[in-house]
């Protein structure tokens, strides 16, 4: 994958690694056959790993996200058919109505379809945590067709396997403590509301609990984090790398460099 080339993930996701794949993959062990990802999110890097024949055990604490991926993996035809019924463009009042009333939906297929709709029509893919994108340029027939074609065997040309479950990181990491783990937790920031439902999975994240879970892993692991003094001190006994990549800032008319670190125990 060339520098700047994006993955084939269906979602636009804050903090996603769609532009970082070519920068991060060289740091991964070359003998991986199986891995766990406790913070699956948009899954850009995880789908890339699966395309290389790696079995990916994906997890996320955000149930609407997990429900969407489970429908992509197991009920894609029904999901695609339902999404075809949504208007292009989506009226502004309809966007905010769906965002407000999403939790009242009881049918899991309906929730998966509306999650995709909100993700593609929201500003920068913030889904529940931001407003509607004025241009809606990412909500178009192409993204619906992309979902229709999405599969490891077809789109990726690989026999790799991906599962996505809804678990807290402490549970999923304990369950898969002996295999390679790639972890992309929320940034350590004073104020952020990017993830979950209006920031629910970001504001309450326990970075020290996560650190203790990382220390309990028996296999090799890699953690993507923001370059923060407290994190550098906390993980000072491990290897800290500074991969760089550029990601698009279309609203700014240019590109911006990453400012992340990659922490490994190997």
CSV table of C-alpha atoms in Angstrom, one decimal:
chain,number,residue,atom,x,y,z
A,1,UNK,CA,0.0,0.0,0.0
A,2,UNK,CA,1.4,3.3,-1.0
A,3,UNK,CA,1.8,6.3,1.3
A,4,UNK,CA,-1.4,8.1,1.7
A,5,UNK,CA,-3.5,5.3,0.2
A,6,UNK,CA,-6.6,4.7,2.1
A,7,UNK,CA,-8.1,1.5,3.3
A,8,UNK,CA,-11.4,0.0,2.2
A,9,UNK,CA,-13.3,0.6,5.4
A,10,UNK,CA,-16.9,1.6,5.0
A,11,UNK,CA,-16.9,4.1,7.8
A,12,UNK,CA,-15.5,7.6,8.3
A,13,UNK,CA,-14.3,7.5,11.8
A,14,UNK,CA,-12.6,10.1,14.1
A,15,UNK,CA,-9.1,9.0,14.9
A,16,UNK,CA,-9.3,6.3,12.2
A,17,UNK,CA,-6.1,4.9,10.7
A,18,UNK,CA,-7.1,5.0,7.1
A,19,UNK,CA,-4.1,7.1,6.1
A,20,UNK,CA,-1.7,5.5,8.5
A,21,UNK,CA,-1.7,1.9,7.3
A,22,UNK,CA,1.5,2.2,5.3
A,23,UNK,CA,3.2,4.0,8.2
A,24,UNK,CA,2.1,1.5,10.9
A,25,UNK,CA,2.3,-1.9,9.2
A,26,UNK,CA,6.1,-2.0,9.0
A,27,UNK,CA,6.2,-1.9,12.8
A,28,UNK,CA,4.1,-5.1,13.1
A,29,UNK,CA,5.7,-8.5,13.5
A,30,UNK,CA,5.9,-10.3,10.2
A,31,UNK,CA,4.7,-13.7,11.5
A,32,UNK,CA,1.2,-12.7,12.7
A,33,UNK,CA,-1.5,-15.1,11.9
A,34,UNK,CA,-4.0,-14.0,14.5
A,35,UNK,CA,-4.6,-10.8,16.4
A,36,UNK,CA,-7.0,-9.0,18.7
A,37,UNK,CA,-8.2,-5.4,18.3
A,38,UNK,CA,-10.0,-4.2,21.4
A,39,UNK,CA,-10.9,-0.8,19.8
A,40,UNK,CA,-12.1,-1.8,16.4
A,41,UNK,CA,-13.7,1.5,15.4
A,42,UNK,CA,-13.7,2.1,11.7
A,43,UNK,CA,-11.4,-1.0,11.3
A,44,UNK,CA,-9.2,0.5,8.6
A,45,UNK,CA,-6.0,-1.2,9.8
A,46,UNK,CA,-7.8,-4.3,10.9
A,47,UNK,CA,-9.3,-4.9,7.4
A,48,UNK,CA,-5.9,-4.4,5.9
A,49,UNK,CA,-4.5,-7.1,8.3
A,50,UNK,CA,-7.4,-9.4,7.3
A,51,UNK,CA,-6.6,-8.8,3.6
A,52,UNK,CA,-3.1,-10.2,4.3
A,53,UNK,CA,-4.7,-13.5,5.7
A,54,UNK,CA,-4.6,-12.6,9.4
A,55,UNK,CA,-7.5,-13.7,11.6
A,56,UNK,CA,-8.8,-10.6,13.4
A,57,UNK,CA,-10.8,-10.7,16.6
A,58,UNK,CA,-12.3,-7.3,16.7
A,59,UNK,CA,-14.1,-5.7,19.7
A,60,UNK,CA,-15.6,-2.3,20.6
A,61,UNK,CA,-17.5,-1.1,23.6
A,62,UNK,CA,-19.8,1.1,21.4
A,63,UNK,CA,-22.8,-1.2,20.6
A,64,UNK,CA,-24.3,0.7,17.7
A,65,UNK,CA,-20.9,0.5,15.9
A,66,UNK,CA,-20.6,-3.3,16.7
A,67,UNK,CA,-24.1,-3.9,15.5
A,68,UNK,CA,-23.3,-2.2,12.2
A,69,UNK,CA,-20.2,-4.3,11.6
A,70,UNK,CA,-22.1,-7.5,12.5
A,71,UNK,CA,-24.7,-6.7,9.9
A,72,UNK,CA,-22.1,-6.0,7.3
A,73,UNK,CA,-20.5,-9.4,8.1
A,74,UNK,CA,-23.6,-11.5,8.5
A,75,UNK,CA,-26.6,-9.7,6.9
A,76,UNK,CA,-25.1,-7.5,4.2
A,77,UNK,CA,-27.8,-8.0,1.5
A,78,UNK,CA,-30.6,-7.0,3.9
A,79,UNK,CA,-28.6,-4.0,5.1
A,80,UNK,CA,-27.8,-2.9,1.6
A,81,UNK,CA,-31.5,-3.1,0.6
A,82,UNK,CA,-32.6,-1.0,3.5
A,83,UNK,CA,-29.9,1.6,2.9
A,84,UNK,CA,-31.1,2.0,-0.7
A,85,UNK,CA,-34.3,3.4,0.6
A,86,UNK,CA,-32.7,6.4,2.2
A,87,UNK,CA,-32.9,9.7,0.2
A,88,UNK,CA,-29.8,11.4,-1.3
A,89,UNK,CA,-29.2,14.0,-0.1
A,90,UNK,CA,-30.7,13.6,3.4
A,91,UNK,CA,-32.8,16.5,4.5
A,92,UNK,CA,-31.3,18.4,7.4
A,93,UNK,CA,-34.3,18.0,9.6
A,94,UNK,CA,-34.3,14.3,9.0
A,95,UNK,CA,-30.7,14.0,10.0
A,96,UNK,CA,-31.3,15.6,13.4
A,97,UNK,CA,-34.5,13.7,13.9
A,98,UNK,CA,-32.7,10.3,13.3
A,99,UNK,CA,-29.8,11.4,15.5
A,100,UNK,CA,-32.2,12.3,18.3
A,101,UNK,CA,-34.5,9.3,18.0
A,102,UNK,CA,-31.9,6.6,17.2
A,103,UNK,CA,-32.0,5.0,20.7
A,104,UNK,CA,-35.8,4.4,20.2
A,105,UNK,CA,-35.2,2.0,17.3
A,106,UNK,CA,-35.7,-1.6,18.4
A,107,UNK,CA,-35.0,-3.5,15.2
A,108,UNK,CA,-31.2,-4.2,14.9
A,109,UNK,CA,-31.3,-4.0,11.1
A,110,UNK,CA,-32.9,-0.6,11.3
A,111,UNK,CA,-30.2,0.5,13.8
A,112,UNK,CA,-27.4,-0.7,11.6
A,113,UNK,CA,-28.8,1.0,8.5
A,114,UNK,CA,-29.4,4.3,10.3
A,115,UNK,CA,-25.9,4.2,11.9
A,116,UNK,CA,-24.4,4.0,8.4
A,117,UNK,CA,-26.6,6.9,7.2
A,118,UNK,CA,-25.6,9.1,10.1
A,119,UNK,CA,-22.0,8.2,9.7
A,120,UNK,CA,-21.9,9.1,6.1
A,121,UNK,CA,-23.9,12.3,6.5
A,122,UNK,CA,-22.3,13.7,9.7
A,123,UNK,CA,-19.4,16.1,9.7
A,124,UNK,CA,-16.1,14.1,9.6
A,125,UNK,CA,-18.0,10.9,10.5
A,126,UNK,CA,-18.8,12.0,14.0
A,127,UNK,CA,-22.2,10.2,13.7
A,128,UNK,CA,-23.8,11.0,17.1
A,129,UNK,CA,-21.3,13.5,18.3
A,130,UNK,CA,-21.5,16.2,15.7
A,131,UNK,CA,-23.7,18.0,13.2
A,132,UNK,CA,-24.6,17.3,9.6
A,133,UNK,CA,-22.1,17.7,6.9
A,134,UNK,CA,-23.3,20.7,4.8
A,135,UNK,CA,-22.1,19.2,1.5
A,136,UNK,CA,-23.0,15.5,2.3
A,137,UNK,CA,-20.3,14.7,-0.3
A,138,UNK,CA,-19.7,11.3,1.4
A,139,UNK,CA,-23.3,10.2,1.1
A,140,UNK,CA,-23.8,9.1,-2.5
A,141,UNK,CA,-24.5,6.1,-4.6
A,142,UNK,CA,-20.8,5.1,-4.6
A,143,UNK,CA,-20.7,4.6,-0.8
A,144,UNK,CA,-23.9,2.4,-1.0
A,145,UNK,CA,-22.4,0.4,-3.9
A,146,UNK,CA,-19.2,0.0,-1.8
A,147,UNK,CA,-21.2,-1.6,1.0
A,148,UNK,CA,-22.8,-4.0,-1.5
A,149,UNK,CA,-19.4,-5.2,-2.7
A,150,UNK,CA,-17.7,-5.2,0.7
A,151,UNK,CA,-16.3,-8.7,1.6
A,152,UNK,CA,-13.0,-10.2,2.4
A,153,UNK,CA,-13.2,-12.7,-0.5
A,154,UNK,CA,-14.5,-10.2,-3.1
A,155,UNK,CA,-13.2,-6.7,-2.3
A,156,UNK,CA,-10.0,-7.8,-0.6
A,157,UNK,CA,-9.3,-11.0,-2.4
A,158,UNK,CA,-8.4,-12.8,0.8
A,159,UNK,CA,-9.5,-15.7,2.9
A,160,UNK,CA,-8.8,-13.8,6.1
A,161,UNK,CA,-11.4,-13.8,8.8
A,162,UNK,CA,-12.9,-10.9,10.9
A,163,UNK,CA,-15.3,-11.0,13.8
A,164,UNK,CA,-16.5,-8.0,15.8
A,165,UNK,CA,-18.0,-8.3,19.3
A,166,UNK,CA,-19.2,-5.9,21.9
A,167,UNK,CA,-16.8,-6.1,24.9
A,168,UNK,CA,-14.9,-3.7,27.2
A,169,UNK,CA,-11.2,-3.7,26.4
A,170,UNK,CA,-10.4,-5.5,29.7
A,171,UNK,CA,-12.5,-8.4,28.7
A,172,UNK,CA,-11.3,-8.8,25.1
A,173,UNK,CA,-7.7,-8.4,26.1
A,174,UNK,CA,-7.9,-11.0,28.8
A,175,UNK,CA,-9.7,-13.3,26.4
A,176,UNK,CA,-6.9,-13.0,23.8
A,177,UNK,CA,-3.9,-12.3,26.0
A,178,UNK,CA,-1.6,-14.8,24.3
A,179,UNK,CA,-1.8,-13.4,20.7
A,180,UNK,CA,-0.7,-10.2,19.0
A,181,UNK,CA,-2.7,-7.2,20.0
A,182,UNK,CA,-3.1,-3.9,18.2
A,183,UNK,CA,-4.7,-1.3,20.4
A,184,UNK,CA,-6.0,2.2,19.4
A,185,UNK,CA,-7.5,3.6,22.6
A,186,UNK,CA,-9.0,7.1,22.9
A,187,UNK,CA,-6.5,9.9,23.2
A,188,UNK,CA,-5.5,11.3,26.6
A,189,UNK,CA,-7.1,14.7,26.3
A,190,UNK,CA,-8.7,17.1,28.7
A,191,UNK,CA,-11.9,17.5,26.7
A,192,UNK,CA,-13.0,15.4,23.8
A,193,UNK,CA,-16.4,14.2,22.6
A,194,UNK,CA,-15.5,12.3,19.4
A,195,UNK,CA,-16.4,8.8,20.3
A,196,UNK,CA,-19.5,6.9,21.2
A,197,UNK,CA,-22.8,8.8,21.8
A,198,UNK,CA,-21.8,12.4,22.3
A,199,UNK,CA,-18.4,11.4,23.8
A,200,UNK,CA,-19.6,8.6,26.1
A,201,UNK,CA,-16.7,6.2,25.3
A,202,UNK,CA,-14.1,8.9,25.4
A,203,UNK,CA,-14.8,11.1,28.5
A,204,UNK,CA,-15.0,8.1,30.8
A,205,UNK,CA,-12.0,6.2,29.5
A,206,UNK,CA,-9.7,4.9,32.3
A,207,UNK,CA,-6.2,5.2,30.9
A,208,UNK,CA,-4.6,3.6,34.0
A,209,UNK,CA,-6.9,0.6,33.9
A,210,UNK,CA,-6.0,0.2,30.2
A,211,UNK,CA,-2.2,0.4,31.1
A,212,UNK,CA,-2.7,-2.4,33.6
A,213,UNK,CA,-4.5,-4.5,31.1
A,214,UNK,CA,-1.7,-4.0,28.6
A,215,UNK,CA,0.9,-5.1,31.1
A,216,UNK,CA,-1.1,-8.3,31.6
A,217,UNK,CA,-0.8,-9.3,27.9
A,218,UNK,CA,1.5,-12.3,27.3
A,219,UNK,CA,1.9,-11.8,23.5
A,220,UNK,CA,3.4,-9.0,21.5
A,221,UNK,CA,1.4,-5.8,21.4
A,222,UNK,CA,1.4,-2.4,19.8
A,223,UNK,CA,-0.5,0.7,21.1
A,224,UNK,CA,-1.3,3.8,19.1
A,225,UNK,CA,-1.6,6.9,21.3
A,226,UNK,CA,-1.2,10.6,21.2
A,227,UNK,CA,2.1,12.2,22.1
A,228,UNK,CA,1.3,13.2,25.6
A,229,UNK,CA,3.9,13.7,28.5
A,230,UNK,CA,1.9,11.6,30.9
A,231,UNK,CA,1.8,8.7,28.4
A,232,UNK,CA,5.5,9.0,27.6
A,233,UNK,CA,6.2,8.7,31.3
A,234,UNK,CA,3.8,5.8,31.9
A,235,UNK,CA,5.2,3.7,29.0
A,236,UNK,CA,8.8,4.7,29.4
A,237,UNK,CA,10.0,1.1,29.9
A,238,UNK,CA,8.7,0.1,26.4
A,239,UNK,CA,9.7,1.0,22.9
A,240,UNK,CA,8.2,4.3,21.7
A,241,UNK,CA,8.2,4.9,18.0
A,242,UNK,CA,7.1,8.0,16.1
A,243,UNK,CA,5.7,6.9,12.7
A,244,UNK,CA,4.5,9.8,10.6
A,245,UNK,CA,1.9,10.1,7.9
A,246,UNK,CA,-0.3,12.8,6.4
A,247,UNK,CA,-4.0,12.7,6.4
A,248,UNK,CA,-6.4,14.8,4.4
A,249,UNK,CA,-8.0,18.0,5.8
A,250,UNK,CA,-10.4,18.7,3.0
A,251,UNK,CA,-12.1,21.5,4.8
A,252,UNK,CA,-8.7,23.2,5.1
A,253,UNK,CA,-7.7,22.6,1.5
A,254,UNK,CA,-4.6,20.6,2.3
A,255,UNK,CA,-3.0,17.9,4.5
A,256,UNK,CA,-1.9,17.7,8.1
A,257,UNK,CA,0.8,15.6,9.7
A,258,UNK,CA,0.0,13.0,12.4
A,259,UNK,CA,1.2,13.5,15.9
A,260,UNK,CA,0.9,10.0,17.3
A,261,UNK,CA,3.2,7.6,18.9
A,262,UNK,CA,3.3,3.8,18.6
A,263,UNK,CA,4.3,1.9,21.7
A,264,UNK,CA,5.5,-1.7,21.5
A,265,UNK,CA,6.8,-4.4,23.8
A,266,UNK,CA,9.1,-6.0,21.1
